[in-house]
Tab-separated table of N, CA and C in Angstrom:
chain	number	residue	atom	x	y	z
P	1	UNK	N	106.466	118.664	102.775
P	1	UNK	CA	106.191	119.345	101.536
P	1	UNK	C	105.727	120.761	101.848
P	2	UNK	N	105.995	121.871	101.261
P	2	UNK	CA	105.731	123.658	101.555
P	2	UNK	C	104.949	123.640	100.124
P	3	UNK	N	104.505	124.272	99.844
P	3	UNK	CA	103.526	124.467	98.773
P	3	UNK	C	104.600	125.144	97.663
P	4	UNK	N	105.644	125.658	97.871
P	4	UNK	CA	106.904	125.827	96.963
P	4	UNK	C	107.545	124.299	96.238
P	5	UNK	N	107.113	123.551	96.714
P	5	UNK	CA	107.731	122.619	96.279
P	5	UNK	C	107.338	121.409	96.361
P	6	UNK	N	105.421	121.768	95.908
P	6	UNK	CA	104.895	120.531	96.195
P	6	UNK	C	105.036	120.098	94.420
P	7	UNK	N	104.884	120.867	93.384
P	7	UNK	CA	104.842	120.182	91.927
P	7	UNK	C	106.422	118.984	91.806
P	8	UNK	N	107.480	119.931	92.062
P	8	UNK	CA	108.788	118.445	91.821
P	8	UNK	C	108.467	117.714	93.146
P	9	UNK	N	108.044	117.893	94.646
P	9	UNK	CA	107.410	116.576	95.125
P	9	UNK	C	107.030	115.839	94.408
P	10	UNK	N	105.695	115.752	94.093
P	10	UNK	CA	104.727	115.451	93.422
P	10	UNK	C	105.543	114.265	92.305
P	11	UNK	N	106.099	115.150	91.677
P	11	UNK	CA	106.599	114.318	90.462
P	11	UNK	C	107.815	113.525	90.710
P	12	UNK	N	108.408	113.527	91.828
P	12	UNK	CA	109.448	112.662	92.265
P	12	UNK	C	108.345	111.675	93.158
P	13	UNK	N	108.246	111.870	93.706
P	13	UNK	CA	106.720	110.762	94.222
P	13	UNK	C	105.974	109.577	93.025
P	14	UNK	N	105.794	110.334	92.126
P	14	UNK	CA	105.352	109.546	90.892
P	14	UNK	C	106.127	108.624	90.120
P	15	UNK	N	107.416	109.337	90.009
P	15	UNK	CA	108.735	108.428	89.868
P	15	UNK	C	108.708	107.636	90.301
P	16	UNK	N	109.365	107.540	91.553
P	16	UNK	CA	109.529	106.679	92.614
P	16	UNK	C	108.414	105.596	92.702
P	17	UNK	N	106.991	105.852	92.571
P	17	UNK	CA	105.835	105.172	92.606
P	17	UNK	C	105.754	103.941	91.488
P	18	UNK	N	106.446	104.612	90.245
P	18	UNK	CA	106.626	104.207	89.060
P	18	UNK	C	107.962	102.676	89.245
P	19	UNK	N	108.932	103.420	89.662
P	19	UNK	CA	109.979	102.732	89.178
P	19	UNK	C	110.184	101.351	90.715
P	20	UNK	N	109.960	102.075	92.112
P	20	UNK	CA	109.304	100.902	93.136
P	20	UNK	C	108.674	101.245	93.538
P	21	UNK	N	107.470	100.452	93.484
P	21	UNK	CA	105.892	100.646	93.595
P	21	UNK	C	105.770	99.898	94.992
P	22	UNK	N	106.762	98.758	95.665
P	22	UNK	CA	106.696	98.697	96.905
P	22	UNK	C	107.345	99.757	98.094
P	23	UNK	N	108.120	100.524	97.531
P	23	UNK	CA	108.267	101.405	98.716
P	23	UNK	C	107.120	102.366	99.150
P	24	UNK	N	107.629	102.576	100.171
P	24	UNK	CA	106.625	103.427	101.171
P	24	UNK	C	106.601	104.533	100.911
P	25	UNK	N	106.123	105.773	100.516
P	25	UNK	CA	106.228	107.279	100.734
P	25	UNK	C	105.356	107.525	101.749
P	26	UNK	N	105.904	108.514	102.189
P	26	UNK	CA	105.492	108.753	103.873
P	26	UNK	C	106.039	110.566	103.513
P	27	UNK	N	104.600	111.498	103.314
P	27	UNK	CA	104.920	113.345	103.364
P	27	UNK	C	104.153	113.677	104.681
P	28	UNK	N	104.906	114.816	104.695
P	28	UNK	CA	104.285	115.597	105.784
P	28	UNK	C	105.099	117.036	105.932
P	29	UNK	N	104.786	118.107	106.533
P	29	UNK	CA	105.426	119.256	106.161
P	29	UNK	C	104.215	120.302	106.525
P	30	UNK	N	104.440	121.550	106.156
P	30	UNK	CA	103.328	122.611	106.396
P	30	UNK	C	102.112	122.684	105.100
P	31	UNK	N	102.336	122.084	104.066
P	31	UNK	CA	101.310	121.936	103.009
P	31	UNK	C	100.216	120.901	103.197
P	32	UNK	N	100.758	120.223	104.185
P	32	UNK	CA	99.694	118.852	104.628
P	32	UNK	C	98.857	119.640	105.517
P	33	UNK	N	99.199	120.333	106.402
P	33	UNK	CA	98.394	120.908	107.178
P	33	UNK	C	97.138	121.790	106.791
P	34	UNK	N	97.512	122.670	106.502
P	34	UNK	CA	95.898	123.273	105.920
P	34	UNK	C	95.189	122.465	104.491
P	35	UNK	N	96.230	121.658	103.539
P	35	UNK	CA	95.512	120.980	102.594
P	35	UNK	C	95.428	119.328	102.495
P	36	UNK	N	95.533	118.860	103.984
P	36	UNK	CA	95.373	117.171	103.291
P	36	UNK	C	94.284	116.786	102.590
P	37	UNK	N	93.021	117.712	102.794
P	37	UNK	CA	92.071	116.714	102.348
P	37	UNK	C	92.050	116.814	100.882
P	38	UNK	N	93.097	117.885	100.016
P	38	UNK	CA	93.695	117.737	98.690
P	38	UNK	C	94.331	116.842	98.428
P	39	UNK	N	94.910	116.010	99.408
P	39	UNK	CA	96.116	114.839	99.146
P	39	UNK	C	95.491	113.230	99.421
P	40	UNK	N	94.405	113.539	99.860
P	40	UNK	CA	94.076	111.811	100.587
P	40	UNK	C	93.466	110.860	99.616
P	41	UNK	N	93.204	111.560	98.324
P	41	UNK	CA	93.300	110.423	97.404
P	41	UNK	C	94.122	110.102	96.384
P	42	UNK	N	95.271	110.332	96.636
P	42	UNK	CA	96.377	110.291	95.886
P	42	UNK	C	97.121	109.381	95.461
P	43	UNK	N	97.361	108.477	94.783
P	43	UNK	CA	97.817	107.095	94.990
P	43	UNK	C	99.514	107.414	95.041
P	44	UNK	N	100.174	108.248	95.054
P	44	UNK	CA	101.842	108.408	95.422
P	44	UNK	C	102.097	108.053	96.640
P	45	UNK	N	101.187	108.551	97.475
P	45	UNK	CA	101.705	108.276	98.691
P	45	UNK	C	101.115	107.452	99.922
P	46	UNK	N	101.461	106.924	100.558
P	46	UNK	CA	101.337	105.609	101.461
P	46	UNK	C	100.484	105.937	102.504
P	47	UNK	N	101.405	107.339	103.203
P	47	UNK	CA	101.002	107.974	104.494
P	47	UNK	C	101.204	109.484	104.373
P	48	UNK	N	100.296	110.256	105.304
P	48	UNK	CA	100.300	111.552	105.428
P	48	UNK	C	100.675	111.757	106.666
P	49	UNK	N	101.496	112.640	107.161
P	49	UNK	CA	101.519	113.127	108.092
P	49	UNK	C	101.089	114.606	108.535
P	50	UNK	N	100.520	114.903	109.545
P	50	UNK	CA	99.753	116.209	110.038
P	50	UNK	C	100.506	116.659	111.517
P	51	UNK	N	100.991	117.854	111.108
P	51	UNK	CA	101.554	117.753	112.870
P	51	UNK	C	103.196	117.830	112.546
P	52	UNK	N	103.461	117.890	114.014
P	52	UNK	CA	104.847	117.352	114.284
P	52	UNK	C	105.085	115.654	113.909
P	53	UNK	N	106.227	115.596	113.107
P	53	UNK	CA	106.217	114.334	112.611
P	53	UNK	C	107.581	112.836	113.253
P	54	UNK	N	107.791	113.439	114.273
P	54	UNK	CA	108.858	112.837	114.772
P	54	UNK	C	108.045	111.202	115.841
P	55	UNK	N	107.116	111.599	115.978
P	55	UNK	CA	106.518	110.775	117.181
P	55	UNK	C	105.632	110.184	116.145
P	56	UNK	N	104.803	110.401	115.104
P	56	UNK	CA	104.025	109.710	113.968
P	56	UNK	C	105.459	108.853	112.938
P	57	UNK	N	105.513	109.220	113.077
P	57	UNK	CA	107.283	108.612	112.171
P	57	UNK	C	107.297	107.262	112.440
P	58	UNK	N	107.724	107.296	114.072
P	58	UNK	CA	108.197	106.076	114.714
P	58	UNK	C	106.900	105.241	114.576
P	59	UNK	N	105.470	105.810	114.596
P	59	UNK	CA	104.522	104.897	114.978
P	59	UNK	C	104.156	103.989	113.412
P	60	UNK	N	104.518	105.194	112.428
P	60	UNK	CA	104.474	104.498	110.778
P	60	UNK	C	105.187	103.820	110.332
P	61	UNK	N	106.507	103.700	111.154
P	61	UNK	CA	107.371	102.688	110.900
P	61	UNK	C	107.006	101.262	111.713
P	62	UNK	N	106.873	101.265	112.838
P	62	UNK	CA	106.399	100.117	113.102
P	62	UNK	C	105.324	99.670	112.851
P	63	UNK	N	104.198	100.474	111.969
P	63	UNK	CA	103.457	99.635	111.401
P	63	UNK	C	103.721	98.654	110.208
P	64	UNK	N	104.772	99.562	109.236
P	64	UNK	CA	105.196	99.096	108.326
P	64	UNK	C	105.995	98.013	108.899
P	65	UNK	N	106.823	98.052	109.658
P	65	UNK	CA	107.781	96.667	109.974
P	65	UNK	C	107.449	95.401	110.620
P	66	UNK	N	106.219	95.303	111.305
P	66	UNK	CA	105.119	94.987	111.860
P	66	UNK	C	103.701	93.999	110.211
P	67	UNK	N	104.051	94.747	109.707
P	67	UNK	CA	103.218	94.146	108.359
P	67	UNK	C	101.957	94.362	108.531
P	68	UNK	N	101.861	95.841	109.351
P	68	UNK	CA	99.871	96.178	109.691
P	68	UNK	C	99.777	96.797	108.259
P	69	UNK	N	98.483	96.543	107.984
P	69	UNK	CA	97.949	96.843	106.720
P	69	UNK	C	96.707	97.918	107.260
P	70	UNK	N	96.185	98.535	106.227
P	70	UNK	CA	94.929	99.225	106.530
P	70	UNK	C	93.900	99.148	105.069
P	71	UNK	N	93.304	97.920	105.362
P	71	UNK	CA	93.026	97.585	104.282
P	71	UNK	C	91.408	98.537	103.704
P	72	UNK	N	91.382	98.340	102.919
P	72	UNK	CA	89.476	99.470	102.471
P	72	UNK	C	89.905	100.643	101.942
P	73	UNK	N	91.191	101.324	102.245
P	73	UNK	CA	91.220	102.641	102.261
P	73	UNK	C	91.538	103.330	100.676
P	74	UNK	N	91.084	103.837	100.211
P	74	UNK	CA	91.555	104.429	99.049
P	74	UNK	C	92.626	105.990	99.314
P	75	UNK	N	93.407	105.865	99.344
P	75	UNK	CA	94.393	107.110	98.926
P	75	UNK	C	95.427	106.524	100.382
P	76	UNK	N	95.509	107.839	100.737
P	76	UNK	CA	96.766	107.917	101.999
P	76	UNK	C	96.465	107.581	103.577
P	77	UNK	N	97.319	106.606	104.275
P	77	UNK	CA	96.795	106.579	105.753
P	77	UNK	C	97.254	108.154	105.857
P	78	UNK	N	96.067	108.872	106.818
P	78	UNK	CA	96.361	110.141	107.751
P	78	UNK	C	96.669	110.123	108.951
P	79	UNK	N	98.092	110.160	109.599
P	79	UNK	CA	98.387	110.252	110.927
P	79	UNK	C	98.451	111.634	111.416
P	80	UNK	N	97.789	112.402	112.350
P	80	UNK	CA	97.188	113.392	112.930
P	80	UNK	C	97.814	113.947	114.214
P	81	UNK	N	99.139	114.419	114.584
P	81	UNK	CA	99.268	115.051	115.728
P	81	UNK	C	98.143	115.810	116.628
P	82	UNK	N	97.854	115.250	117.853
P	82	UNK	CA	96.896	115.661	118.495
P	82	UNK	C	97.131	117.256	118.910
P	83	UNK	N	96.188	118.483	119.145
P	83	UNK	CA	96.589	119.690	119.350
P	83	UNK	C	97.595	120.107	120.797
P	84	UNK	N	97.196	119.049	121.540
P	84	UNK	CA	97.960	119.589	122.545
P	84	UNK	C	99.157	118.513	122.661
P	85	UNK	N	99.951	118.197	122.011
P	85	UNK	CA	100.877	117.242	122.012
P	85	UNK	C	102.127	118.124	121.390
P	86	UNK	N	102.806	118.937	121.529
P	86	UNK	CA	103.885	119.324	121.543
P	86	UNK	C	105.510	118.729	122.203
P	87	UNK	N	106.442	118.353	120.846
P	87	UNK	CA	107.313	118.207	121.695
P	87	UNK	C	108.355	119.033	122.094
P	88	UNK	N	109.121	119.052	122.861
P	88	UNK	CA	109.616	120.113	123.784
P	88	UNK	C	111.069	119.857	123.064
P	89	UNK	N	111.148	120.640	122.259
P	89	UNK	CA	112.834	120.066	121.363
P	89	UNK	C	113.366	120.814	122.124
P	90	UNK	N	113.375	121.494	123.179
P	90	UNK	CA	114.911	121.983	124.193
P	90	UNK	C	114.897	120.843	124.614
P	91	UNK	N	114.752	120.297	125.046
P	91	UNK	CA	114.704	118.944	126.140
P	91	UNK	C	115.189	117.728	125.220
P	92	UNK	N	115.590	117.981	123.636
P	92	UNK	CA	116.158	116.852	122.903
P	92	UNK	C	117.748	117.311	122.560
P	93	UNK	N	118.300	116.023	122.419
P	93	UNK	CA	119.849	115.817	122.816
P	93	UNK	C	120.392	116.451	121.377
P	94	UNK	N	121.568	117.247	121.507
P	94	UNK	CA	122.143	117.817	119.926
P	94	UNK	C	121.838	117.051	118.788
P	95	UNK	N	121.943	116.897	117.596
P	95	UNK	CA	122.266	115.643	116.588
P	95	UNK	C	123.252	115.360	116.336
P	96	UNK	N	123.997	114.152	116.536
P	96	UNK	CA	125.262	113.696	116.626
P	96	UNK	C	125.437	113.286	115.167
P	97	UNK	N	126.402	114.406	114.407
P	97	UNK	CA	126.578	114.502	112.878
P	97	UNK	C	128.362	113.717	112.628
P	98	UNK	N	128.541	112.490	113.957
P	98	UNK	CA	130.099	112.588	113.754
P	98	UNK	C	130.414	111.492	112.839
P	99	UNK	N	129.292	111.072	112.715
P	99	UNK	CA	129.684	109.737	111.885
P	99	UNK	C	129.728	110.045	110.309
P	100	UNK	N	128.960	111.398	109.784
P	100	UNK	CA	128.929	111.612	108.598
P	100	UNK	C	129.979	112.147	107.531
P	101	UNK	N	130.721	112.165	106.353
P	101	UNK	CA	131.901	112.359	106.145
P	101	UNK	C	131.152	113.175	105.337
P	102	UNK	N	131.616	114.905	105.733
P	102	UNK	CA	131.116	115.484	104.704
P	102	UNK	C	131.485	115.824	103.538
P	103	UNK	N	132.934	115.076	103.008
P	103	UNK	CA	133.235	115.284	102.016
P	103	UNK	C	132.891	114.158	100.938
P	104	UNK	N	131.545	113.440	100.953
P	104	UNK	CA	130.838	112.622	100.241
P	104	UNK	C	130.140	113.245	99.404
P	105	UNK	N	129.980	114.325	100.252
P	105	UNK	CA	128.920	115.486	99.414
P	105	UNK	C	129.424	116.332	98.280
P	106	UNK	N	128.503	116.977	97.501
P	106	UNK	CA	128.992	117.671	96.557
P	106	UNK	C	129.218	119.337	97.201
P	107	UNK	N	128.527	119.831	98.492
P	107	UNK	CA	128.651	120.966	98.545
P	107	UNK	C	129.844	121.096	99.295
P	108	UNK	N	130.366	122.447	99.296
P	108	UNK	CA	131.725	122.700	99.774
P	108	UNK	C	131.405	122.314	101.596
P	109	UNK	N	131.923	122.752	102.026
P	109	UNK	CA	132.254	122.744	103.578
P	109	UNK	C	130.647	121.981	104.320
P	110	UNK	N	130.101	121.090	104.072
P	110	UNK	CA	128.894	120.355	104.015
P	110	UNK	C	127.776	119.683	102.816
P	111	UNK	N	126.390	119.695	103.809
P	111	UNK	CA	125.785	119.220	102.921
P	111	UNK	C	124.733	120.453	103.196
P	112	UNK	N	123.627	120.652	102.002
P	112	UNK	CA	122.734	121.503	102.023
P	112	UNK	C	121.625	120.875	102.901
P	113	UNK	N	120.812	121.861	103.626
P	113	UNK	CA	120.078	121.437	104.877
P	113	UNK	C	119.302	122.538	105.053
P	114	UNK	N	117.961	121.989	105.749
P	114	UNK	CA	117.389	123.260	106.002
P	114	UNK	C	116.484	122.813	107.796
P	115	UNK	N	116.762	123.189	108.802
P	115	UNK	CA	115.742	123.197	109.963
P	115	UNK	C	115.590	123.629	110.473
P	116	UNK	N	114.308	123.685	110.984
P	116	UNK	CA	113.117	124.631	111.746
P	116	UNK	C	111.985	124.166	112.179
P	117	UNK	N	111.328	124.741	112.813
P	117	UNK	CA	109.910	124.507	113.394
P	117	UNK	C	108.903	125.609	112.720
P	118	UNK	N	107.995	124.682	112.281
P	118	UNK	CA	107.139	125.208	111.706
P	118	UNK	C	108.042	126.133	109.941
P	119	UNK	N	107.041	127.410	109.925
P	119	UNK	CA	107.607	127.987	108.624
P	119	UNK	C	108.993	128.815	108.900
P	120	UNK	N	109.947	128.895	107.976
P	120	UNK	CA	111.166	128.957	107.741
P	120	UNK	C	111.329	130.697	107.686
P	121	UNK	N	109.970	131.430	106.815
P	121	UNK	CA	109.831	132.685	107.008
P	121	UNK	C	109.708	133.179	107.971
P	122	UNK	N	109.345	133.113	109.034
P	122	UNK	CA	108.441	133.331	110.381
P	122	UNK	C	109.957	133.807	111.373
């Protein structure tokens, strides 16, 4: 979530919360970072993520698949990338996009996408 686009978050979160109340929402993004402690009592969402979210990902999924609970807590579990834990994305393999047919999509010659590290302005 970027702070551009935390209100339709927000309200697609609520949706979603609304219409299946067992799925998981799981945010994280550059708006979590300087403001979770705005988000941790929120009932939309499941989990927060802080940090790089690729290595908290995997660990929130196997909690969820696993059936760990965290019971007491009111609002969002906070998973916390430690400061010196960087991962080294030269050292990760291309993304293998061959299986995807991009003419499923509505945009011309793909799909709309956006990636980066960290902020997009910068």
């Amino acid at each position: 979530m970027y702070y551009c686009n935390e209100a339709p978050t927000l309200w697609m979160m609520r949706e979603i919360r609304n219409l299946l109340p067992q799925v998981k929402i799981i945010v994280g993004g550059s708006n979590m970072h300087n403001n979770v402690m705005r988000f941790q009592e929120m009932k939309e969402m499941d989990y927060i993520i802080v940090g790089e979210g690729e290595g908290l990902l995997l660990e929130i999924l196997d909690e969820i698949e696993n059936g760990i609970t965290h019971e007491n807590i009111n609002g969002p579990i906070v998973k916390t990338q430690p400061e010196d834990q960087r991962i080294d994305i030269s050292s990760m393999p291309i993304p293998d996009y061959s299986s995807f047919d991009f003419n499923d999509y509505k945009y011309p010659n793909g799909v709309c996408s956006e990636l980066s590290r960290g902020c997009t302005a910068k």
